[in-house]
mmCIF file of C-alpha atoms in Angstrom:
data_model
loop_
_atom_site.group_PDB
_atom_site.id
_atom_site.type_symbol
_atom_site.label_atom_id
_atom_site.label_comp_id
_atom_site.label_asym_id
_atom_site.label_seq_id
_atom_site.Cartn_x
_atom_site.Cartn_y
_atom_site.Cartn_z
ATOM 1 C CA MET A 10 -34.375 42.105 14.617
ATOM 2 C CA SER A 11 -38.156 41.374 14.215
ATOM 3 C CA HIS A 12 -37.598 40.490 10.469
ATOM 4 C CA THR A 13 -34.753 38.137 11.431
ATOM 5 C CA LEU A 14 -36.969 36.385 14.087
ATOM 6 C CA ALA A 15 -39.840 36.100 11.558
ATOM 7 C CA ALA A 16 -37.548 34.530 8.982
ATOM 8 C CA LEU A 17 -36.153 32.137 11.446
ATOM 9 C CA SER A 18 -39.588 31.195 12.652
ATOM 10 C CA ALA A 19 -40.718 30.545 9.076
ATOM 11 C CA ALA A 20 -37.732 28.426 8.288
ATOM 12 C CA ALA A 21 -38.028 26.296 11.433
ATOM 13 C CA PRO A 22 -40.802 24.056 10.208
ATOM 14 C CA LEU A 23 -39.075 23.696 6.814
ATOM 15 C CA ALA A 24 -35.853 22.586 8.557
ATOM 16 C CA ALA A 25 -37.735 20.200 10.741
ATOM 17 C CA GLY A 26 -39.476 18.802 7.723
ATOM 18 C CA TRP A 27 -36.140 18.159 5.988
ATOM 19 C CA THR A 28 -34.807 16.489 9.084
ATOM 20 C CA VAL A 29 -37.740 14.114 9.175
ATOM 21 C CA HIS A 30 -37.385 13.463 5.459
ATOM 22 C CA GLY A 31 -33.790 12.748 5.884
ATOM 23 C CA LEU A 32 -34.387 10.337 8.658
ATOM 24 C CA TRP A 33 -37.101 8.681 6.617
ATOM 25 C CA GLN A 34 -34.725 8.288 3.667
ATOM 26 C CA HIS A 35 -31.979 6.916 5.887
ATOM 27 C CA ARG A 36 -34.338 4.236 7.295
ATOM 28 C CA LEU A 37 -35.430 3.288 3.751
ATOM 29 C CA ILE A 38 -31.793 2.852 2.693
ATOM 30 C CA ASP A 39 -31.004 0.832 5.784
ATOM 31 C CA ARG A 40 -34.011 -1.317 5.396
ATOM 32 C CA ALA A 41 -33.207 -2.043 1.767
ATOM 33 C CA GLY A 42 -29.710 -3.212 2.808
ATOM 34 C CA ARG A 43 -31.181 -5.814 5.207
ATOM 35 C CA ASP A 44 -32.769 -9.213 4.830
ATOM 36 C CA ALA A 45 -36.608 -8.928 5.218
ATOM 37 C CA LEU A 46 -36.882 -12.156 7.210
ATOM 38 C CA THR A 47 -34.053 -11.804 9.695
ATOM 39 C CA GLY A 48 -33.158 -8.121 9.653
ATOM 40 C CA LEU A 49 -29.522 -9.084 9.100
ATOM 41 C CA PRO A 50 -27.472 -7.202 6.477
ATOM 42 C CA ARG A 51 -27.644 -8.417 2.908
ATOM 43 C CA ARG A 52 -24.511 -9.574 1.104
ATOM 44 C CA ALA A 53 -23.456 -6.142 -0.221
ATOM 45 C CA ALA A 54 -23.416 -4.473 3.220
ATOM 46 C CA PHE A 55 -21.849 -7.435 4.780
ATOM 47 C CA GLU A 56 -19.073 -7.627 2.203
ATOM 48 C CA LYS A 57 -18.080 -3.916 2.862
ATOM 49 C CA SER A 58 -17.614 -4.381 6.671
ATOM 50 C CA ALA A 59 -16.222 -7.843 6.329
ATOM 51 C CA ALA A 60 -13.539 -6.696 3.746
ATOM 52 C CA ARG A 61 -12.641 -3.819 6.034
ATOM 53 C CA MET A 62 -12.158 -6.165 8.977
ATOM 54 C CA LEU A 63 -9.882 -8.406 6.951
ATOM 55 C CA ARG A 64 -7.778 -5.366 5.950
ATOM 56 C CA ARG A 65 -7.403 -4.160 9.578
ATOM 57 C CA THR A 66 -6.530 -7.211 11.515
ATOM 58 C CA GLY A 67 -4.139 -5.513 13.955
ATOM 59 C CA ARG A 68 -2.837 -8.051 16.543
ATOM 60 C CA ASP A 69 -6.083 -10.053 16.530
ATOM 61 C CA VAL A 70 -7.032 -13.022 14.340
ATOM 62 C CA VAL A 71 -9.987 -12.595 12.051
ATOM 63 C CA ALA A 72 -12.250 -15.435 11.068
ATOM 64 C CA VAL A 73 -14.473 -15.591 7.996
ATOM 65 C CA VAL A 74 -17.221 -18.032 8.884
ATOM 66 C CA VAL A 75 -19.859 -19.832 6.634
ATOM 67 C CA ILE A 76 -22.852 -21.458 8.307
ATOM 68 C CA ASP A 77 -25.292 -23.802 6.668
ATOM 69 C CA LEU A 78 -28.287 -25.310 8.535
ATOM 70 C CA ASP A 79 -28.622 -29.065 8.719
ATOM 71 C CA GLY A 80 -32.162 -30.531 8.534
ATOM 72 C CA PHE A 81 -33.772 -27.359 7.322
ATOM 73 C CA LYS A 82 -35.377 -28.988 4.198
ATOM 74 C CA GLN A 83 -36.996 -31.597 6.407
ATOM 75 C CA VAL A 84 -38.389 -28.857 8.652
ATOM 76 C CA ASN A 85 -39.932 -27.179 5.572
ATOM 77 C CA ASP A 86 -41.236 -30.435 4.143
ATOM 78 C CA ILE A 87 -42.841 -31.700 7.486
ATOM 79 C CA HIS A 88 -43.896 -28.592 9.131
ATOM 80 C CA GLY A 89 -44.411 -26.098 6.291
ATOM 81 C CA HIS A 90 -42.803 -22.891 5.120
ATOM 82 C CA ALA A 91 -44.035 -20.874 8.127
ATOM 83 C CA ALA A 92 -42.081 -23.219 10.397
ATOM 84 C CA GLY A 93 -39.043 -22.808 8.117
ATOM 85 C CA ASP A 94 -39.380 -19.010 8.326
ATOM 86 C CA THR A 95 -39.386 -19.273 12.085
ATOM 87 C CA ALA A 96 -36.318 -21.349 12.042
ATOM 88 C CA ILE A 97 -34.478 -18.869 9.795
ATOM 89 C CA ARG A 98 -35.545 -15.874 11.943
ATOM 90 C CA GLU A 99 -34.396 -17.548 15.196
ATOM 91 C CA THR A 100 -31.150 -18.569 13.616
ATOM 92 C CA GLY A 101 -30.606 -14.982 12.459
ATOM 93 C CA ARG A 102 -31.349 -13.794 15.950
ATOM 94 C CA ARG A 103 -28.873 -16.141 17.525
ATOM 95 C CA LEU A 104 -26.208 -15.410 15.022
ATOM 96 C CA ALA A 105 -26.602 -11.657 15.516
ATOM 97 C CA GLN A 106 -26.402 -11.942 19.259
ATOM 98 C CA TRP A 107 -23.259 -14.189 18.943
ATOM 99 C CA ALA A 108 -21.461 -11.902 16.510
ATOM 100 C CA GLU A 109 -22.538 -8.535 17.800
ATOM 101 C CA PRO A 110 -19.601 -7.861 20.106
ATOM 102 C CA LEU A 111 -17.116 -9.627 17.816
ATOM 103 C CA GLY A 112 -17.933 -8.646 14.298
ATOM 104 C CA THR A 113 -20.815 -8.794 11.685
ATOM 105 C CA VAL A 114 -23.073 -11.465 10.323
ATOM 106 C CA ALA A 115 -25.352 -11.746 7.229
ATOM 107 C CA ARG A 116 -27.818 -14.066 5.683
ATOM 108 C CA LEU A 117 -26.593 -14.965 2.186
ATOM 109 C CA GLY A 118 -29.818 -16.726 1.065
ATOM 110 C CA GLY A 119 -31.896 -19.724 1.996
ATOM 111 C CA ASP A 120 -30.459 -21.256 5.060
ATOM 112 C CA GLU A 121 -26.874 -19.994 4.415
ATOM 113 C CA PHE A 122 -25.292 -17.336 6.667
ATOM 114 C CA ALA A 123 -21.804 -15.819 6.937
ATOM 115 C CA ALA A 124 -19.973 -13.889 9.580
ATOM 116 C CA VAL A 125 -16.645 -12.257 10.208
ATOM 117 C CA ILE A 126 -15.465 -11.985 13.757
ATOM 118 C CA ARG A 127 -12.309 -10.731 15.511
ATOM 119 C CA CYS A 128 -10.654 -12.737 18.270
ATOM 120 C CA PRO A 129 -7.509 -12.307 20.311
ATOM 121 C CA ASP A 130 -6.232 -15.869 19.480
ATOM 122 C CA PRO A 131 -7.153 -19.207 17.780
ATOM 123 C CA ASP A 132 -8.056 -20.826 21.022
ATOM 124 C CA THR A 133 -10.777 -18.076 21.608
ATOM 125 C CA LEU A 134 -12.047 -18.757 18.153
ATOM 126 C CA ARG A 135 -12.372 -22.467 18.821
ATOM 127 C CA GLY A 136 -14.337 -21.747 21.988
ATOM 128 C CA GLU A 137 -16.572 -19.320 20.093
ATOM 129 C CA LEU A 138 -17.259 -21.897 17.283
ATOM 130 C CA THR A 139 -18.098 -24.564 19.830
ATOM 131 C CA HIS A 140 -20.531 -22.295 21.565
ATOM 132 C CA LEU A 141 -22.142 -21.177 18.310
ATOM 133 C CA HIS A 142 -22.600 -24.765 17.069
ATOM 134 C CA GLN A 143 -24.193 -25.860 20.306
ATOM 135 C CA TRP A 144 -26.533 -22.938 20.198
ATOM 136 C CA LEU A 145 -27.582 -23.458 16.680
ATOM 137 C CA CYS A 146 -28.271 -27.121 17.346
ATOM 138 C CA SER A 147 -30.671 -26.159 20.172
ATOM 139 C CA PRO A 148 -34.319 -26.776 18.982
ATOM 140 C CA VAL A 149 -36.348 -23.865 17.712
ATOM 141 C CA THR A 150 -39.952 -23.845 19.034
ATOM 142 C CA TYR A 151 -42.724 -23.488 16.488
ATOM 143 C CA ASP A 152 -46.486 -23.855 17.345
ATOM 144 C CA GLY A 153 -45.496 -25.530 20.611
ATOM 145 C CA LEU A 154 -43.277 -28.069 18.852
ATOM 146 C CA PRO A 155 -39.487 -28.220 18.837
ATOM 147 C CA LEU A 156 -37.954 -28.137 15.353
ATOM 148 C CA PRO A 157 -34.745 -30.199 15.336
ATOM 149 C CA LEU A 158 -31.952 -28.359 13.522
ATOM 150 C CA GLY A 159 -28.274 -28.823 13.168
ATOM 151 C CA ALA A 160 -25.515 -26.705 11.676
ATOM 152 C CA SER A 161 -22.341 -27.094 9.620
ATOM 153 C CA ILE A 162 -19.774 -24.367 10.213
ATOM 154 C CA GLY A 163 -16.615 -23.641 8.338
ATOM 155 C CA ALA A 164 -14.129 -20.876 9.217
ATOM 156 C CA TYR A 165 -11.046 -19.500 7.602
ATOM 157 C CA LEU A 166 -8.609 -18.181 10.212
ATOM 158 C CA HIS A 167 -6.701 -15.144 9.107
ATOM 159 C CA THR A 168 -3.688 -14.163 11.227
ATOM 160 C CA PRO A 169 -1.877 -10.849 10.865
ATOM 161 C CA GLY A 170 0.211 -10.900 7.656
ATOM 162 C CA PRO A 171 -0.341 -10.597 3.945
ATOM 163 C CA ALA A 172 -3.823 -9.375 2.990
ATOM 164 C CA VAL A 173 -6.455 -11.873 1.836
ATOM 165 C CA GLU A 174 -9.388 -10.980 -0.400
ATOM 166 C CA LEU A 175 -12.842 -11.657 1.027
ATOM 167 C CA PRO A 176 -14.138 -13.837 -1.877
ATOM 168 C CA GLU A 177 -11.240 -16.230 -1.392
ATOM 169 C CA ALA A 178 -11.745 -16.341 2.366
ATOM 170 C CA LEU A 179 -15.426 -17.126 1.934
ATOM 171 C CA ARG A 180 -14.707 -19.838 -0.592
ATOM 172 C CA VAL A 181 -12.202 -21.685 1.724
ATOM 173 C CA ALA A 182 -14.539 -21.256 4.695
ATOM 174 C CA ASP A 183 -17.368 -22.730 2.509
ATOM 175 C CA GLU A 184 -15.102 -25.664 1.665
ATOM 176 C CA ALA A 185 -14.442 -26.240 5.401
ATOM 177 C CA MET A 186 -18.190 -26.111 6.036
ATOM 178 C CA TYR A 187 -18.789 -28.624 3.280
ATOM 179 C CA GLY A 188 -16.205 -31.019 4.689
ATOM 180 C CA VAL A 189 -17.999 -31.179 8.106
ATOM 181 C CA LYS A 190 -21.391 -31.337 6.466
ATOM 182 C CA GLN A 191 -20.327 -34.698 4.833
ATOM 183 C CA THR A 192 -19.633 -36.115 8.255
ATOM 184 C CA GLY A 193 -22.845 -35.070 9.899
ATOM 185 C CA GLY A 194 -22.179 -31.410 10.981
ATOM 186 C CA GLY A 195 -20.020 -29.627 13.407
ATOM 187 C CA TRP A 196 -17.297 -26.974 12.789
ATOM 188 C CA ALA A 197 -13.892 -26.899 11.222
ATOM 189 C CA ILE A 198 -11.142 -24.277 10.783
ATOM 190 C CA THR A 199 -8.864 -23.897 7.711
ATOM 191 C CA HIS A 200 -5.748 -21.799 7.650
ATOM 192 C CA THR A 201 -5.060 -21.789 3.908
ATOM 193 C CA PRO A 202 -6.545 -19.093 1.622
ATOM 194 C CA THR A 203 -6.246 -21.296 -1.468
ATOM 195 C CA PRO A 204 -9.455 -23.081 -2.508
ATOM 196 C CA ALA A 205 -9.181 -26.856 -3.042
ATOM 197 C CA TYR A 206 -12.229 -27.206 -5.221
ATOM 198 C CA ARG A 207 -12.840 -25.907 -8.649
ATOM 199 C CA THR A 208 -14.546 -22.518 -8.614
ATOM 200 C CA VAL A 209 -17.616 -21.768 -10.665
ATOM 201 C CA ASN A 210 -19.184 -18.254 -10.638
ATOM 202 C CA GLY A 211 -17.151 -17.475 -7.487
ATOM 203 C CA ARG A 212 -18.441 -20.540 -5.627
ATOM 204 C CA ARG A 213 -17.403 -24.045 -4.908
ATOM 205 C CA ASP A 214 -18.287 -26.394 -7.780
ATOM 206 C CA GLY A 215 -21.615 -28.127 -6.952
ATOM 207 C CA ARG A 216 -22.808 -25.347 -4.499
ATOM 208 C CA ARG A 217 -26.189 -23.921 -5.175
ATOM 209 C CA GLY A 218 -25.968 -20.950 -7.570
ATOM 210 C CA THR A 219 -22.982 -22.122 -9.513
ATOM 211 C CA ASP A 220 -25.174 -22.645 -12.512
ATOM 212 C CA LEU A 221 -26.474 -19.091 -12.410
ATOM 213 C CA ASP A 222 -24.845 -15.840 -13.414
ATOM 214 C CA ALA A 223 -23.218 -13.767 -10.711
ATOM 215 C CA GLU A 224 -26.160 -11.365 -10.383
ATOM 216 C CA GLY A 225 -28.766 -13.964 -10.322
ATOM 217 C CA GLY A 226 -27.131 -16.417 -7.931
ATOM 218 C CA ALA A 227 -29.005 -17.572 -4.738
ATOM 219 C CA GLY A 228 -26.336 -16.080 -2.467
#
């Protein structure tokens, strides 16, 4: 018995060390999968959970949402990149709080974000998008000054039925976002999974990153 106790005592610190090491590795992996500025998931992690939500709609509707800030370039040009970083961080925080009980959200790059949320019906989604747009248009404070920002939001509404692939859903949501951006911002919903614009490198023609290869795109 004494030999067994001695062996267990000797093994305890080693086991504890491996536990700490495992936790440390898990945190490193989790951190690598998140955007450094906002803490939101990067594209790869987002795509996994978003695709899973699209496959498992159940009785709910699922919306794939693309968000692009309006006025962000002016904030950077007038107030500097530190102000721009503050705006991105605060936008990420608002989006995470909005999407947390409903689904998942990610920063795709620059001032582009995406989300997938689950709602009981289309009317609920309209209310959620109205709330989100109002919130994202609320000024962000930097160095005591309000930074005026707007947002353009496009959503693809997927109802229970035939499966839709995430890239197609993101593309049509992006097209809906582009449409409202041309008229000064707001939000719009599309129900068709078929893109209306020519696709280049998986993105709407003319979108940032279409002139880059798939691995080097800006998001």
